[in-house]
Short mmCIF file of C-alpha atoms in Angstrom, two decimals:
data_model
loop_
_atom_site.label_atom_id
_atom_site.label_comp_id
_atom_site.label_asym_id
_atom_site.label_seq_id
_atom_site.Cartn_x
_atom_site.Cartn_y
_atom_site.Cartn_z
CA MET A 144 64.76 274.00 132.05
CA THR A 145 65.18 275.56 128.87
CA ASP A 146 67.39 278.70 128.84
CA PRO A 147 65.41 281.33 127.49
CA GLY A 148 68.68 282.67 125.71
CA ALA A 149 69.76 279.35 124.29
CA ALA A 150 70.29 279.27 120.53
CA PRO A 151 67.96 277.81 118.81
CA ALA A 152 69.15 274.18 116.50
CA GLY A 153 70.97 275.48 113.59
CA ASP A 154 72.21 278.32 115.11
CA GLY A 155 76.12 278.88 115.52
CA ARG A 156 76.32 280.55 118.66
CA ALA A 157 77.06 277.31 120.63
CA SER A 158 80.33 277.05 118.81
CA SER A 159 83.21 278.98 117.35
CA ASP A 160 84.17 276.38 115.31
CA PRO A 161 83.91 276.96 111.59
CA ARG A 162 82.83 273.47 110.98
CA VAL A 163 79.78 274.06 113.05
CA LEU A 164 79.34 277.32 112.46
CA PHE A 165 79.26 276.88 108.46
CA ASP A 166 77.62 273.51 108.89
CA VAL A 167 74.44 273.10 106.40
CA ARG A 168 75.23 268.80 106.31
CA GLY A 169 72.06 267.27 106.03
CA ARG A 170 70.04 270.08 105.63
CA GLY A 171 67.33 270.17 102.59
CA ALA A 172 68.02 273.22 100.04
CA VAL A 173 65.96 274.18 96.94
CA VAL A 174 68.04 276.84 94.54
CA THR A 175 65.71 278.56 91.41
CA GLY A 176 67.53 279.69 88.57
CA ALA A 177 69.74 276.32 89.22
CA ALA A 178 70.81 275.49 85.95
CA SER A 179 73.30 277.84 85.47
CA GLY A 180 75.64 281.17 86.57
CA LEU A 181 74.96 282.17 90.10
CA GLY A 182 72.34 279.54 90.65
CA PHE A 183 74.23 276.61 89.85
CA ALA A 184 77.22 277.94 91.97
CA ILE A 185 74.83 278.59 94.84
CA ALA A 186 73.75 274.86 94.49
CA ARG A 187 76.95 273.35 94.03
CA VAL A 188 78.54 275.06 97.14
CA LEU A 189 75.39 273.96 99.16
CA ALA A 190 75.60 270.16 97.95
CA ARG A 191 79.63 270.26 98.30
CA ASN A 192 79.17 271.04 102.18
CA GLY A 193 76.74 268.28 102.30
CA ALA A 194 73.22 270.01 101.83
CA ARG A 195 70.57 267.97 99.95
CA VAL A 196 69.61 270.37 96.80
CA LEU A 197 66.87 270.04 94.63
CA LEU A 198 67.78 272.10 90.94
CA VAL A 199 65.02 274.38 90.11
CA ASP A 200 65.04 275.96 86.51
CA ASN A 201 62.66 276.04 83.46
CA THR A 202 65.19 274.91 81.34
CA GLY A 203 65.17 271.30 81.04
CA GLU A 204 68.04 270.20 79.00
CA THR A 205 70.45 272.60 80.83
CA LEU A 206 69.08 271.83 84.07
CA GLU A 207 69.81 267.83 83.76
CA THR A 208 73.17 268.73 82.40
CA ALA A 209 73.50 270.33 85.85
CA ARG A 210 72.48 267.88 87.99
CA GLN A 211 74.47 265.37 86.19
CA SER A 212 77.72 266.94 86.93
CA LEU A 213 76.62 267.31 90.44
CA ALA A 214 75.64 264.13 90.94
CA ALA A 215 78.87 263.02 89.22
CA GLU A 216 80.80 264.33 92.23
CA GLY A 217 78.89 261.86 94.34
CA LEU A 218 76.35 265.05 95.36
CA GLU A 219 72.99 264.51 97.17
CA VAL A 220 71.17 266.23 94.25
CA ARG A 221 67.86 266.15 92.45
CA ALA A 222 66.28 268.54 89.32
CA ARG A 223 62.52 269.69 89.15
CA MET A 224 61.29 272.01 86.35
CA ALA A 225 59.39 274.63 87.54
CA ASP A 226 58.98 278.49 86.15
CA VAL A 227 58.53 280.50 88.87
CA ARG A 228 55.39 282.19 87.37
CA ASP A 229 53.70 279.24 87.91
CA ARG A 230 52.38 278.87 92.03
CA ALA A 231 51.51 275.05 91.58
CA ALA A 232 54.76 274.10 90.04
CA LEU A 233 56.75 275.65 92.78
CA ASP A 234 54.48 274.56 95.53
CA ALA A 235 55.07 271.16 94.22
CA ALA A 236 58.56 271.68 94.13
CA MET A 237 58.79 272.71 97.78
CA GLN A 238 57.23 270.03 98.70
CA ASP A 239 59.19 267.43 96.96
CA ALA A 240 62.24 269.07 98.91
CA ALA A 241 60.17 269.06 102.28
CA GLY A 242 59.32 265.47 101.70
CA TRP A 243 63.05 264.38 101.33
CA GLY A 244 65.04 263.83 104.25
CA SER A 245 64.34 266.05 107.33
CA GLY A 246 62.63 268.82 105.71
CA LEU A 247 63.12 272.52 103.61
CA ASP A 248 65.63 274.49 105.27
CA ILE A 249 66.91 276.83 102.94
CA VAL A 250 65.58 278.21 99.97
CA PHE A 251 67.73 280.66 97.33
CA ALA A 252 65.43 282.88 95.18
CA ASN A 253 67.86 282.98 92.35
CA ALA A 254 65.69 282.96 89.45
CA GLY A 255 65.62 286.02 86.85
CA VAL A 256 66.13 287.60 83.36
CA SER A 257 67.41 290.66 82.20
CA SER A 258 65.92 293.54 80.94
CA GLY A 259 68.54 294.57 77.97
CA LEU A 260 70.73 297.34 77.82
CA GLY A 261 69.86 300.81 79.67
CA ARG A 262 70.09 304.38 78.17
CA ARG A 263 73.48 304.73 77.66
CA PHE A 264 73.52 302.79 74.83
CA GLY A 265 70.06 304.06 73.40
CA ASN A 266 67.36 302.82 75.82
CA GLY A 267 65.42 305.56 77.45
CA LEU A 268 62.29 306.04 78.90
CA ALA A 269 60.27 306.33 75.14
CA GLU A 270 61.74 302.91 74.21
CA ILE A 271 60.10 300.82 77.27
CA ASP A 272 58.33 298.13 75.53
CA ASP A 273 55.23 297.28 77.43
CA ASP A 274 55.19 293.38 76.83
CA ARG A 275 58.75 293.50 78.01
CA TRP A 276 58.59 295.38 80.70
CA GLN A 277 55.73 293.36 82.20
CA SER A 278 57.35 289.98 81.56
CA VAL A 279 60.61 291.24 83.66
CA LEU A 280 58.62 292.03 86.56
CA ASP A 281 56.46 288.92 86.00
CA ILE A 282 59.64 286.48 86.60
CA ASN A 283 62.03 289.04 88.63
CA LEU A 284 59.36 290.11 91.05
CA THR A 285 55.95 288.29 90.69
CA GLY A 286 58.08 285.00 90.29
CA LEU A 287 60.32 285.69 93.52
CA MET A 288 57.39 286.21 95.08
CA LEU A 289 55.76 283.28 94.66
CA THR A 290 59.14 281.51 95.35
CA VAL A 291 59.17 282.62 98.86
CA GLN A 292 55.32 282.55 99.37
CA ALA A 293 55.95 278.92 98.69
CA ALA A 294 58.66 278.24 100.56
CA ALA A 295 57.48 279.92 103.80
CA ALA A 296 54.60 277.56 103.64
CA ARG A 297 56.69 274.62 103.35
CA MET A 298 59.90 275.58 105.59
CA ASN A 299 60.83 273.95 108.88
CA ASP A 300 60.67 276.98 111.90
CA GLY A 301 63.77 277.62 113.85
CA ALA A 302 66.75 277.88 111.76
CA GLY A 303 65.38 278.69 108.29
CA ARG A 304 67.37 280.47 105.35
CA ILE A 305 65.60 282.31 102.59
CA ILE A 306 68.15 284.39 100.34
CA VAL A 307 66.85 286.65 97.43
CA THR A 308 68.90 287.54 94.89
CA SER A 309 68.35 291.19 93.90
CA SER A 310 71.24 293.56 92.39
CA VAL A 311 73.06 296.48 93.07
CA ALA A 312 71.55 297.90 90.05
CA GLY A 313 68.42 298.01 92.44
CA LEU A 314 70.52 300.00 94.87
CA ALA A 315 71.33 302.79 92.75
CA VAL A 316 70.51 304.68 89.70
CA ASP A 317 72.31 302.73 86.51
CA PRO A 318 72.20 304.26 83.26
CA LEU A 319 74.08 300.55 81.53
CA VAL A 320 70.97 298.79 82.88
CA GLY A 321 67.59 298.67 81.48
CA TYR A 322 64.49 300.42 83.41
CA ALA A 323 62.60 296.93 83.81
CA TYR A 324 65.42 295.10 85.43
CA SER A 325 66.50 297.71 87.73
CA SER A 326 62.64 298.73 88.85
CA SER A 327 62.14 294.78 89.51
CA LYS A 328 65.18 294.64 91.50
CA ALA A 329 64.56 297.75 93.83
CA ALA A 330 61.17 296.22 94.36
CA VAL A 331 62.66 292.61 95.17
CA THR A 332 65.02 293.87 97.97
CA LEU A 333 62.43 295.86 99.94
CA PHE A 334 60.29 292.91 99.75
CA ALA A 335 62.72 290.39 100.94
CA GLN A 336 63.26 293.23 103.92
CA ASN A 337 59.50 293.68 104.58
CA VAL A 338 59.09 289.15 104.78
CA ALA A 339 62.16 289.19 106.90
CA THR A 340 60.49 291.13 109.63
CA GLU A 341 57.35 288.89 109.58
CA LEU A 342 59.38 285.54 109.36
CA ALA A 343 61.45 286.35 112.16
CA THR A 344 59.06 285.12 114.71
CA ARG A 345 59.09 281.58 113.17
CA GLY A 346 63.14 281.65 113.19
CA ILE A 347 63.03 281.97 109.32
CA ASN A 348 66.05 284.52 108.26
CA VAL A 349 65.47 286.49 104.92
CA ASN A 350 68.11 288.21 103.57
CA VAL A 351 69.62 289.98 100.37
CA ILE A 352 72.42 289.38 97.84
CA ALA A 353 72.78 292.25 95.47
CA PRO A 354 75.67 291.44 92.66
CA GLY A 355 77.39 293.81 90.63
CA SER A 356 78.64 291.98 87.26
CA PHE A 357 79.26 288.38 87.14
CA LEU A 358 80.06 286.28 83.93
CA THR A 359 76.61 284.64 83.72
CA ALA A 360 73.97 284.42 80.87
CA ILE A 361 72.59 287.77 81.90
CA GLY A 362 75.18 289.76 82.72
CA ALA A 363 78.90 289.46 81.20
CA LYS A 364 78.44 286.68 79.24
CA ASN A 365 75.23 287.52 77.22
CA PRO A 366 76.47 288.42 73.86
CA GLY A 367 73.59 291.21 73.80
CA ASN A 368 75.79 293.05 76.02
CA THR A 369 78.84 293.07 74.47
CA GLY A 370 78.68 296.76 74.35
CA MET A 371 78.65 297.47 77.98
CA ILE A 372 81.40 294.62 78.46
CA ASP A 373 84.86 297.38 78.90
CA GLU A 374 82.02 299.83 80.61
CA LEU A 375 81.21 297.31 83.49
CA THR A 376 84.49 296.12 83.93
CA ARG A 377 85.61 299.84 83.91
CA ALA A 378 83.11 300.39 86.92
CA THR A 379 84.88 298.05 89.73
CA ALA A 380 87.29 299.18 92.00
CA THR A 381 88.68 295.63 91.39
CA GLY A 382 89.04 295.67 87.60
CA ARG A 383 87.39 292.60 86.58
CA ILE A 384 83.80 290.96 85.84
CA ALA A 385 83.58 287.73 88.77
CA ASP A 386 83.32 284.79 87.94
CA PRO A 387 80.06 282.56 89.38
CA ALA A 388 82.01 280.78 91.90
CA GLU A 389 82.71 283.77 93.96
CA ILE A 390 79.36 284.00 95.25
CA GLU A 391 79.90 280.76 96.91
CA GLY A 392 81.24 281.58 99.84
CA LEU A 393 78.43 284.36 101.04
CA ALA A 394 76.19 281.86 99.82
CA LEU A 395 77.30 279.41 102.56
CA LEU A 396 77.85 281.79 105.42
CA LEU A 397 73.88 282.99 104.50
CA ALA A 398 72.58 279.53 104.66
CA SER A 399 74.47 278.24 107.68
CA PRO A 400 74.44 278.53 111.09
CA ALA A 401 76.55 281.44 111.31
CA ALA A 402 73.86 283.83 109.96
CA GLY A 403 71.89 282.89 113.16
CA HIS A 404 71.31 286.59 113.78
CA ILE A 405 71.62 287.92 110.28
CA THR A 406 68.00 288.82 108.90
CA GLY A 407 66.41 291.74 106.50
CA SER A 408 70.47 292.39 105.45
CA VAL A 409 71.24 293.39 101.84
CA PHE A 410 74.88 291.86 100.82
CA VAL A 411 76.67 293.68 98.02
CA ILE A 412 79.13 291.39 96.57
CA ASP A 413 80.34 293.86 93.25
CA GLY A 414 83.67 294.25 93.25
CA GLY A 415 83.76 297.59 94.75
CA VAL A 416 80.92 299.08 92.02
CA LEU A 417 79.03 301.13 94.61
CA ALA A 418 82.04 302.18 96.43
CA THR A 419 83.71 303.75 93.26
CA ARG A 420 80.34 305.92 92.72
CA ASN A 421 80.39 307.49 96.30
#
């Protein structure tokens, strides 16, 4: 007779052994925005820990370079070009991942773009550009919705993981960051929590990572953001901007059996930015 309180497959309750708790071997994963930055770091940690990872991005040459660098380590990775605004392309990517091995278990909806500097740098309410505003929302919010929708349609029930990338800029007012970016990330957070309550009945957990400043193409490495680097650094309690590799531990946790009872939660990784403001 089945114990009604028994842990489902992929749930870490059956063991306190870290090799079991954080085991993603053989699990199928998709990471969007995987060609560089946080997405690449997430794809790398999953692959290095035994997952089959499909890297998705809309930058062909950079994406192939990312795939080759991971494949050179002997890791099980593939790459697929897709724009997150393209429903058909996302559906095809998820179908590809679901048909590879034992199916689709983990999706990181990570792709996103910046809207530039915020009102501290003269980009206030009156300076919001209609086209730029719409473009940022199309990618950061609608693109994420399409990614999560496509993932849910193909994901294995029982121990699925969907993790979306938001931002600390979506959790508190930040005059350093553009209106469109912070607005899109605030919406992403609530969207993911809403989805978490729906997919919980299928055994699919949905969580949010809210990064602070990282050395990425849309963050501190963006040449257009040079005026804010010192301010971003001063805003942290740690006194530094994070390397993308520092996302890996949190990403692995949320993708693993150890996160079996974690859903609808927001995980801030910002070097103490929000704590410093309080």
